[in-house]
Amino acid sequence: MTGELPLAGITVVALEQAVAGPLATRHLADLGARVIKIERPGEGDFARHYDHAVRGLATHFVWLNRGKESIALDLKSPHGLHVARELIARADVFVHNTAPGVVERLGLDADTLRATDPRLVVVTISGYGTSGPRRDRKAYDMLVQAESGMVSVTGTPDTPTKTGVPSADIAAGLYAAMSILSALFRRERTGEGATVDVSMFDAAVEWMGHPLYMRLYGGQQIPRMGLSHAAIAPYDAYPTADGQILIGVQNDRGWRTLVTEVFDRPEYADDPRFATNVARVTNRAECDKLVASFTARWETAKLDERLAQVGIPAAQLNDTADLAAHPQLSERDRWRTVSTEAGDIRAVLPPMTFRDVELPMGPIPALGEHTEAILAELDLPSKEPTDA
């Protein structure tokens, strides 16, 4: 592979913590940008302390912070703030997901920074945006999932739940990364940077498009369906002779194929209760009972193979141990080794696969690991000048 990394030569300064900001900048680091992460001395990103499962390091932190440089700065001190400003002055992008009002108090808000450097791209990731009645609220993933209605459509009929991964955080991080790439591309044409605001709430609302339109124009609240789907049937987990399998039939051709070529029961292809998706959804209980009666006769692996042969979408219900051993990862050589202060760990390649260059998976930084080197690069002292 001889290609150049897409973001080679781009410098990003990040005042970030938890998930949304670090996810955005980790993707930029994966794409070749230099990412300098500003952390609080002695504590750092509070995600460093969520758990100690990865050889003493936190799972969230190792997931979200590879390939970055860590500089420990006390932004309440004149020296620390001066260093931060010097770093940002040399950067292409400044990203932050601090609590409401923090960057304004520090003088690191977009208007102040871009007044002297109009080419700078400044991205603010917030909970609810820069205006509106919840502007000043702190926000966490669970809270935003609840406020956005995501929880109302997730879970079982009896129990609303949040998603098992931080969906609002991840959505905001991805939209932030996409915004940065778009702003940099535009800057190549115009010479102008950008001020971008991304809120977790707006990102979560975007993902709620189908349920929201169903409410606005269908007058219905999408019910919580567990593994099933409110608008499609059959679409659920069904029993097998030795476990269960997930089947999703998206159209009427798929239903005909399922009952004729897999279950060998062609009489159900044109049965008025099941011939169309609308009919199958109306008669969901009967449809699911019928499908389950046929799947229960098969071993999971054999049924999975047969469904794949005829083009019926299906999957096995894996847990995280199954995921770690998944042949789709091992046979495609998706595993790599990433270094940390506690030793090497396994990690999966980024989902963006360039055929001419493999994206780097740099080390996970120790708190303040790069402080002295960065200060030397800036030709700045490591302490307040009055302390020298």
CSV table of C-alpha atoms in Angstrom, one decimal:
chain,number,residue,atom,x,y,z
A,1,MET,CA,0.0,0.0,0.0
A,2,THR,CA,1.5,3.3,-1.1
A,3,GLY,CA,-1.3,5.8,-0.7
A,4,GLU,CA,-1.2,8.9,1.4
A,5,LEU,CA,-3.4,9.2,4.5
A,6,PRO,CA,-6.4,11.3,3.7
A,7,LEU,CA,-5.8,13.8,6.6
A,8,ALA,CA,-2.0,13.9,6.5
A,9,GLY,CA,-0.8,17.4,7.5
A,10,ILE,CA,-4.0,18.3,9.3
A,11,THR,CA,-3.7,19.3,13.0
A,12,VAL,CA,-6.6,19.0,15.4
A,13,VAL,CA,-6.7,20.3,19.0
A,14,ALA,CA,-9.4,18.8,21.1
A,15,LEU,CA,-10.7,19.9,24.5
A,16,GLU,CA,-12.8,16.8,25.0
A,17,GLN,CA,-14.1,14.1,27.3
A,18,ALA,CA,-16.3,11.1,27.5
A,19,VAL,CA,-17.6,9.8,24.1
A,20,ALA,CA,-18.9,12.3,21.5
A,21,GLY,CA,-15.9,14.5,21.2
A,22,PRO,CA,-13.3,11.7,21.5
A,23,LEU,CA,-15.1,9.6,18.9
A,24,ALA,CA,-15.1,12.4,16.4
A,25,THR,CA,-11.4,13.1,16.8
A,26,ARG,CA,-10.4,9.4,17.0
A,27,HIS,CA,-11.8,9.0,13.5
A,28,LEU,CA,-9.8,12.0,12.4
A,29,ALA,CA,-6.7,10.4,13.9
A,30,ASP,CA,-7.5,7.2,12.1
A,31,LEU,CA,-7.6,9.1,8.9
A,32,GLY,CA,-4.1,10.5,9.5
A,33,ALA,CA,-4.7,13.8,11.3
A,34,ARG,CA,-2.5,14.8,14.2
A,35,VAL,CA,-4.8,15.1,17.2
A,36,ILE,CA,-3.6,16.8,20.4
A,37,LYS,CA,-5.9,16.2,23.3
A,38,ILE,CA,-5.9,18.7,26.1
A,39,GLU,CA,-6.5,17.1,29.5
A,40,ARG,CA,-6.8,18.2,33.1
A,41,PRO,CA,-3.6,17.6,35.1
A,42,GLY,CA,-3.8,14.7,37.5
A,43,GLU,CA,-7.3,13.6,36.3
A,44,GLY,CA,-7.5,13.8,32.6
A,45,ASP,CA,-10.6,12.9,30.6
A,46,PHE,CA,-13.0,11.4,33.1
A,47,ALA,CA,-13.6,8.5,30.8
A,48,ARG,CA,-10.1,7.3,31.9
A,49,HIS,CA,-11.7,6.3,35.2
A,50,TYR,CA,-15.0,4.6,34.1
A,51,ASP,CA,-13.5,1.1,34.7
A,52,HIS,CA,-10.1,-0.7,34.7
A,53,ALA,CA,-11.0,-3.7,32.5
A,54,VAL,CA,-8.3,-3.3,29.9
A,55,ARG,CA,-5.1,-4.2,31.9
A,56,GLY,CA,-6.0,-1.4,34.3
A,57,LEU,CA,-7.2,1.0,31.7
A,58,ALA,CA,-10.8,2.0,31.0
A,59,THR,CA,-12.6,0.4,28.1
A,60,HIS,CA,-14.2,3.6,26.8
A,61,PHE,CA,-10.9,5.4,26.9
A,62,VAL,CA,-8.9,2.8,24.9
A,63,TRP,CA,-11.8,2.6,22.4
A,64,LEU,CA,-11.9,6.4,21.8
A,65,ASN,CA,-8.4,7.8,22.1
A,66,ARG,CA,-5.9,5.8,20.1
A,67,GLY,CA,-3.6,7.7,17.9
A,68,LYS,CA,-3.7,11.0,19.9
A,69,GLU,CA,-1.2,13.0,21.8
A,70,SER,CA,-2.0,14.0,25.4
A,71,ILE,CA,-1.0,17.3,26.9
A,72,ALA,CA,-1.9,18.1,30.5
A,73,LEU,CA,-2.8,21.7,30.9
A,74,ASP,CA,-4.4,23.7,33.8
A,75,LEU,CA,-6.6,26.0,31.8
A,76,LYS,CA,-7.4,28.0,34.9
A,77,SER,CA,-3.8,29.2,35.0
A,78,PRO,CA,-2.5,31.9,32.6
A,79,HIS,CA,0.3,29.6,31.5
A,80,GLY,CA,-2.0,26.7,30.7
A,81,LEU,CA,-4.4,28.9,28.8
A,82,HIS,CA,-1.6,30.5,26.9
A,83,VAL,CA,-0.3,27.1,25.8
A,84,ALA,CA,-3.8,26.1,24.7
A,85,ARG,CA,-4.1,29.3,22.6
A,86,GLU,CA,-0.7,28.7,21.0
A,87,LEU,CA,-1.7,25.2,20.1
A,88,ILE,CA,-5.0,26.3,18.6
A,89,ALA,CA,-3.3,29.1,16.7
A,90,ARG,CA,-1.2,26.4,14.8
A,91,ALA,CA,-4.1,24.0,14.3
A,92,ASP,CA,-6.6,23.5,11.4
A,93,VAL,CA,-9.4,22.3,13.7
A,94,PHE,CA,-10.5,22.9,17.3
A,95,VAL,CA,-13.1,20.6,18.7
A,96,HIS,CA,-14.6,20.7,22.1
A,97,ASN,CA,-17.5,19.1,24.0
A,98,THR,CA,-17.1,20.9,27.3
A,99,ALA,CA,-20.0,21.9,29.6
A,100,PRO,CA,-22.0,25.0,28.5
A,101,GLY,CA,-20.2,28.3,28.9
A,102,VAL,CA,-16.7,26.8,29.5
A,103,VAL,CA,-15.0,27.9,26.3
A,104,GLU,CA,-16.6,31.3,26.5
A,105,ARG,CA,-15.1,31.9,29.9
A,106,LEU,CA,-11.7,30.8,28.7
A,107,GLY,CA,-11.9,32.9,25.6
A,108,LEU,CA,-11.7,29.8,23.4
A,109,ASP,CA,-15.1,30.3,21.8
A,110,ALA,CA,-15.4,30.2,18.0
A,111,ASP,CA,-16.0,33.9,17.6
A,112,THR,CA,-12.9,34.9,19.5
A,113,LEU,CA,-10.7,32.3,17.8
A,114,ARG,CA,-11.8,32.8,14.3
A,115,ALA,CA,-11.6,36.6,14.6
A,116,THR,CA,-7.8,36.2,14.4
A,117,ASP,CA,-7.8,33.0,12.3
A,118,PRO,CA,-10.6,32.8,9.8
A,119,ARG,CA,-9.3,29.6,8.3
A,120,LEU,CA,-9.8,27.7,11.6
A,121,VAL,CA,-12.6,25.1,11.8
A,122,VAL,CA,-14.2,25.2,15.2
A,123,VAL,CA,-16.7,22.5,16.2
A,124,THR,CA,-18.8,22.7,19.3
A,125,ILE,CA,-20.5,19.5,20.4
A,126,SER,CA,-23.2,20.1,23.0
A,127,GLY,CA,-26.1,18.4,24.6
A,128,TYR,CA,-28.9,20.5,23.2
A,129,GLY,CA,-27.4,23.2,21.0
A,130,THR,CA,-26.5,26.8,21.4
A,131,SER,CA,-30.0,28.1,21.8
A,132,GLY,CA,-33.4,27.0,23.2
A,133,PRO,CA,-34.7,26.3,26.7
A,134,ARG,CA,-32.2,23.5,27.3
A,135,ARG,CA,-29.1,25.2,26.0
A,136,ASP,CA,-27.4,25.4,29.4
A,137,ARG,CA,-28.3,21.9,30.5
A,138,LYS,CA,-25.6,19.3,30.9
A,139,ALA,CA,-26.4,16.2,28.9
A,140,TYR,CA,-25.5,12.6,29.0
A,141,ASP,CA,-26.4,9.9,26.5
A,142,MET,CA,-29.2,8.3,28.5
A,143,LEU,CA,-30.8,11.7,29.1
A,144,VAL,CA,-30.7,12.6,25.5
A,145,GLN,CA,-32.0,9.3,24.4
A,146,ALA,CA,-35.0,9.9,26.7
A,147,GLU,CA,-35.6,13.5,25.6
A,148,SER,CA,-35.4,12.7,21.9
A,149,GLY,CA,-37.9,9.9,22.2
A,150,MET,CA,-35.4,7.2,21.3
A,151,VAL,CA,-36.1,5.3,24.6
A,152,SER,CA,-39.9,5.3,23.7
A,153,VAL,CA,-39.3,3.1,20.7
A,154,THR,CA,-36.6,0.9,22.2
A,155,GLY,CA,-37.1,-2.1,24.3
A,156,THR,CA,-40.0,-4.5,24.9
A,157,PRO,CA,-43.7,-3.6,25.1
A,158,ASP,CA,-43.4,-3.6,28.9
A,159,THR,CA,-40.0,-2.0,29.3
A,160,PRO,CA,-38.5,1.0,27.6
A,161,THR,CA,-34.7,0.9,27.5
A,162,LYS,CA,-31.9,2.9,26.2
A,163,THR,CA,-29.7,1.3,23.5
A,164,GLY,CA,-26.9,-0.9,24.7
A,165,VAL,CA,-24.3,1.4,23.2
A,166,PRO,CA,-24.3,5.3,23.6
A,167,SER,CA,-26.3,6.0,20.4
A,168,ALA,CA,-26.7,9.8,21.0
A,169,ASP,CA,-23.0,10.2,21.7
A,170,ILE,CA,-22.0,8.2,18.7
A,171,ALA,CA,-24.4,10.0,16.4
A,172,ALA,CA,-23.1,13.4,17.5
A,173,GLY,CA,-19.5,12.3,17.2
A,174,LEU,CA,-20.0,11.0,13.6
A,175,TYR,CA,-21.9,14.1,12.6
A,176,ALA,CA,-19.1,16.2,14.1
A,177,ALA,CA,-16.4,14.2,12.1
A,178,MET,CA,-18.4,14.5,8.9
A,179,SER,CA,-18.8,18.3,9.5
A,180,ILE,CA,-15.1,18.7,10.0
A,181,LEU,CA,-14.3,16.9,6.8
A,182,SER,CA,-16.8,18.9,4.9
A,183,ALA,CA,-15.5,22.2,6.3
A,184,LEU,CA,-11.9,21.3,5.4
A,185,PHE,CA,-12.9,20.4,1.9
A,186,ARG,CA,-14.8,23.7,1.5
A,187,ARG,CA,-11.8,25.6,2.9
A,188,GLU,CA,-9.7,24.2,0.1
A,189,ARG,CA,-12.0,26.0,-2.3
A,190,THR,CA,-12.7,29.2,-0.4
A,191,GLY,CA,-9.9,29.7,2.1
A,192,GLU,CA,-12.5,30.1,4.8
A,193,GLY,CA,-12.8,27.9,7.9
A,194,ALA,CA,-16.1,27.3,9.7
A,195,THR,CA,-18.0,27.5,12.9
A,196,VAL,CA,-20.0,24.3,13.4
A,197,ASP,CA,-22.4,23.4,16.1
A,198,VAL,CA,-23.5,19.7,16.6
A,199,SER,CA,-25.8,18.7,19.4
A,200,MET,CA,-26.5,15.3,20.7
A,201,PHE,CA,-30.2,16.0,20.8
A,202,ASP,CA,-30.3,17.1,17.1
A,203,ALA,CA,-28.3,14.0,16.2
A,204,ALA,CA,-30.6,11.7,18.1
A,205,VAL,CA,-33.7,13.4,16.6
A,206,GLU,CA,-32.2,12.8,13.1
A,207,TRP,CA,-32.1,9.1,13.9
A,208,MET,CA,-35.7,9.2,14.9
A,209,GLY,CA,-36.9,10.1,11.4
A,210,HIS,CA,-39.1,7.0,10.9
A,211,PRO,CA,-40.9,7.2,14.2
A,212,LEU,CA,-41.3,10.9,14.1
A,213,TYR,CA,-42.9,10.9,10.6
A,214,MET,CA,-45.2,8.1,11.7
A,215,ARG,CA,-46.4,10.3,14.6
A,216,LEU,CA,-46.6,13.5,12.4
A,217,TYR,CA,-48.5,12.0,9.5
A,218,GLY,CA,-49.7,8.6,10.7
A,219,GLY,CA,-50.9,9.7,14.1
A,220,GLN,CA,-49.2,6.7,15.7
A,221,GLN,CA,-46.6,6.1,18.3
A,222,ILE,CA,-44.2,3.4,17.0
A,223,PRO,CA,-44.5,0.6,19.6
A,224,ARG,CA,-41.6,-1.0,21.3
A,225,MET,CA,-41.1,-4.3,19.5
A,226,GLY,CA,-38.0,-5.9,21.1
A,227,LEU,CA,-36.2,-7.5,18.2
A,228,SER,CA,-39.2,-7.2,15.9
A,229,HIS,CA,-40.1,-4.4,13.6
A,230,ALA,CA,-43.3,-2.3,13.7
A,231,ALA,CA,-43.7,-2.1,10.0
A,232,ILE,CA,-42.3,-5.5,8.7
A,233,ALA,CA,-43.2,-9.1,9.3
A,234,PRO,CA,-41.8,-11.7,9.7
A,235,TYR,CA,-39.0,-9.9,11.4
A,236,ASP,CA,-37.9,-11.3,14.8
A,237,ALA,CA,-36.0,-14.1,16.5
A,238,TYR,CA,-37.5,-17.5,15.9
A,239,PRO,CA,-36.8,-20.8,17.7
A,240,THR,CA,-34.6,-23.6,16.2
A,241,ALA,CA,-34.0,-27.1,17.3
A,242,ASP,CA,-30.9,-26.0,19.1
A,243,GLY,CA,-31.3,-22.3,19.7
A,244,GLN,CA,-32.8,-19.4,17.7
A,245,ILE,CA,-32.2,-17.4,14.6
A,246,LEU,CA,-33.2,-13.9,13.4
A,247,ILE,CA,-35.1,-13.7,10.1
A,248,GLY,CA,-36.1,-10.5,8.4
A,249,VAL,CA,-38.4,-10.6,5.3
A,250,GLN,CA,-38.5,-7.2,3.7
A,251,ASN,CA,-40.9,-7.8,0.8
A,252,ASP,CA,-43.5,-10.2,-0.6
A,253,ARG,CA,-41.0,-11.9,-2.9
A,254,GLY,CA,-39.0,-12.8,0.2
A,255,TRP,CA,-42.1,-14.3,1.9
A,256,ARG,CA,-42.8,-16.4,-1.2
A,257,THR,CA,-39.2,-17.7,-1.2
A,258,LEU,CA,-39.2,-18.4,2.5
A,259,VAL,CA,-42.3,-20.5,2.5
A,260,THR,CA,-41.7,-22.3,-0.8
A,261,GLU,CA,-38.0,-22.8,-1.0
A,262,VAL,CA,-37.0,-23.1,2.7
A,263,PHE,CA,-40.1,-24.4,4.4
A,264,ASP,CA,-41.6,-26.3,1.4
A,265,ARG,CA,-45.1,-25.0,2.1
A,266,PRO,CA,-46.1,-23.1,-1.1
A,267,GLU,CA,-49.7,-22.9,0.0
A,268,TYR,CA,-48.8,-20.1,2.4
A,269,ALA,CA,-47.3,-17.9,-0.4
A,270,ASP,CA,-50.8,-16.7,-1.5
A,271,ASP,CA,-52.6,-17.2,1.7
A,272,PRO,CA,-54.5,-13.9,2.1
A,273,ARG,CA,-53.4,-13.6,5.7
A,274,PHE,CA,-49.7,-13.5,4.7
A,275,ALA,CA,-49.5,-12.7,1.0
A,276,THR,CA,-48.6,-9.0,1.5
A,277,ASN,CA,-46.5,-7.3,4.1
A,278,VAL,CA,-49.5,-5.3,5.2
A,279,ALA,CA,-51.4,-8.5,5.8
A,280,ARG,CA,-48.5,-10.1,7.6
A,281,VAL,CA,-48.2,-7.1,9.9
A,282,THR,CA,-51.9,-7.1,10.5
A,283,ASN,CA,-51.8,-10.8,11.3
A,284,ARG,CA,-48.3,-10.7,13.0
A,285,ALA,CA,-49.1,-13.2,15.8
A,286,GLU,CA,-50.3,-15.8,13.3
A,287,CYS,CA,-47.4,-15.1,11.0
A,288,ASP,CA,-44.8,-15.4,13.7
A,289,LYS,CA,-46.4,-18.6,15.1
A,290,LEU,CA,-46.4,-20.1,11.6
A,291,VAL,CA,-42.7,-19.2,11.0
A,292,ALA,CA,-41.7,-20.5,14.4
A,293,SER,CA,-43.4,-23.8,13.8
A,294,PHE,CA,-41.2,-24.3,10.7
A,295,THR,CA,-37.9,-22.9,12.1
A,296,ALA,CA,-38.1,-25.1,15.2
A,297,ARG,CA,-37.6,-28.2,12.9
A,298,TRP,CA,-34.1,-27.0,11.8
A,299,GLU,CA,-30.7,-26.8,13.5
A,300,THR,CA,-29.6,-23.2,13.6
A,301,ALA,CA,-26.5,-23.6,11.5
A,302,LYS,CA,-28.3,-25.6,8.7
A,303,LEU,CA,-31.2,-23.2,8.6
A,304,ASP,CA,-28.8,-20.2,8.5
A,305,GLU,CA,-27.0,-21.8,5.6
A,306,ARG,CA,-30.2,-22.5,3.7
A,307,LEU,CA,-31.6,-19.0,4.2
A,308,ALA,CA,-28.4,-17.6,2.9
A,309,GLN,CA,-28.5,-19.9,-0.2
A,310,VAL,CA,-32.0,-18.5,-1.2
A,311,GLY,CA,-31.3,-14.9,-0.3
A,312,ILE,CA,-33.4,-14.6,2.9
A,313,PRO,CA,-31.8,-12.1,5.3
A,314,ALA,CA,-30.9,-13.9,8.6
A,315,ALA,CA,-28.5,-13.8,11.4
A,316,GLN,CA,-27.4,-15.6,14.5
A,317,LEU,CA,-27.9,-13.8,17.9
A,318,ASN,CA,-24.3,-13.3,19.0
A,319,ASP,CA,-23.0,-12.0,22.4
A,320,THR,CA,-19.7,-10.2,22.7
A,321,ALA,CA,-17.8,-13.4,23.1
A,322,ASP,CA,-19.2,-14.5,19.8
A,323,LEU,CA,-18.3,-11.2,18.3
A,324,ALA,CA,-14.7,-11.4,19.4
A,325,ALA,CA,-14.4,-14.8,17.7
A,326,HIS,CA,-16.4,-13.9,14.6
A,327,PRO,CA,-15.0,-15.4,11.4
A,328,GLN,CA,-16.0,-12.3,9.5
A,329,LEU,CA,-13.4,-10.4,11.5
A,330,SER,CA,-10.6,-13.0,11.6
A,331,GLU,CA,-10.9,-14.1,8.0
A,332,ARG,CA,-10.8,-10.5,6.7
A,333,ASP,CA,-7.7,-9.8,8.8
A,334,ARG,CA,-9.5,-7.0,10.7
A,335,TRP,CA,-7.6,-7.4,14.0
A,336,ARG,CA,-4.5,-5.3,14.8
A,337,THR,CA,-2.3,-4.6,17.9
A,338,VAL,CA,-2.4,-1.2,19.6
A,339,SER,CA,0.1,-0.2,22.2
A,340,THR,CA,-0.8,1.3,25.6
A,341,GLU,CA,1.1,2.2,28.7
A,342,ALA,CA,-0.1,-1.1,30.1
A,343,GLY,CA,1.1,-3.2,27.1
A,344,ASP,CA,-0.3,-4.2,23.8
A,345,ILE,CA,-4.0,-4.8,23.2
A,346,ARG,CA,-6.1,-6.0,20.4
A,347,ALA,CA,-8.3,-3.6,18.4
A,348,VAL,CA,-10.3,-3.8,15.2
A,349,LEU,CA,-9.4,-1.8,12.2
A,350,PRO,CA,-11.6,1.4,11.5
A,351,PRO,CA,-14.6,0.7,9.4
A,352,MET,CA,-13.4,3.0,6.6
A,353,THR,CA,-11.2,0.8,4.4
A,354,PHE,CA,-9.0,2.5,1.8
A,355,ARG,CA,-7.6,0.1,-0.7
A,356,ASP,CA,-4.4,2.1,-1.2
A,357,VAL,CA,-3.5,2.8,2.4
A,358,GLU,CA,-4.2,1.2,5.7
A,359,LEU,CA,-5.4,3.6,8.3
A,360,PRO,CA,-3.1,3.9,11.3
A,361,MET,CA,-4.0,2.7,14.7
A,362,GLY,CA,-1.7,4.7,16.9
A,363,PRO,CA,-0.9,4.2,20.6
A,364,ILE,CA,-3.3,5.1,23.4
A,365,PRO,CA,-1.7,8.0,25.3
A,366,ALA,CA,-0.9,8.1,29.0
A,367,LEU,CA,-2.2,11.2,30.7
A,368,GLY,CA,0.1,14.1,29.8
A,369,GLU,CA,2.5,11.8,27.9
A,370,HIS,CA,3.3,14.4,25.3
A,371,THR,CA,3.3,17.5,27.4
A,372,GLU,CA,7.0,18.2,27.5
A,373,ALA,CA,7.5,17.4,23.8
A,374,ILE,CA,4.7,19.7,22.7
A,375,LEU,CA,5.8,22.5,24.9
A,376,ALA,CA,9.3,22.1,23.5
A,377,GLU,CA,7.9,22.2,20.0
A,378,LEU,CA,6.1,25.5,20.8
A,379,ASP,CA,9.3,26.8,22.5
A,380,LEU,CA,7.4,27.3,25.7
A,381,PRO,CA,8.4,26.6,29.3
A,382,SER,CA,6.8,23.7,31.2
A,383,LYS,CA,5.8,26.0,34.1
A,384,GLU,CA,4.6,29.5,34.6
A,385,PRO,CA,7.5,31.9,33.9
A,386,THR,CA,7.3,33.2,37.5
A,387,ASP,CA,8.0,29.7,38.8
A,388,ALA,CA,11.3,29.4,36.8
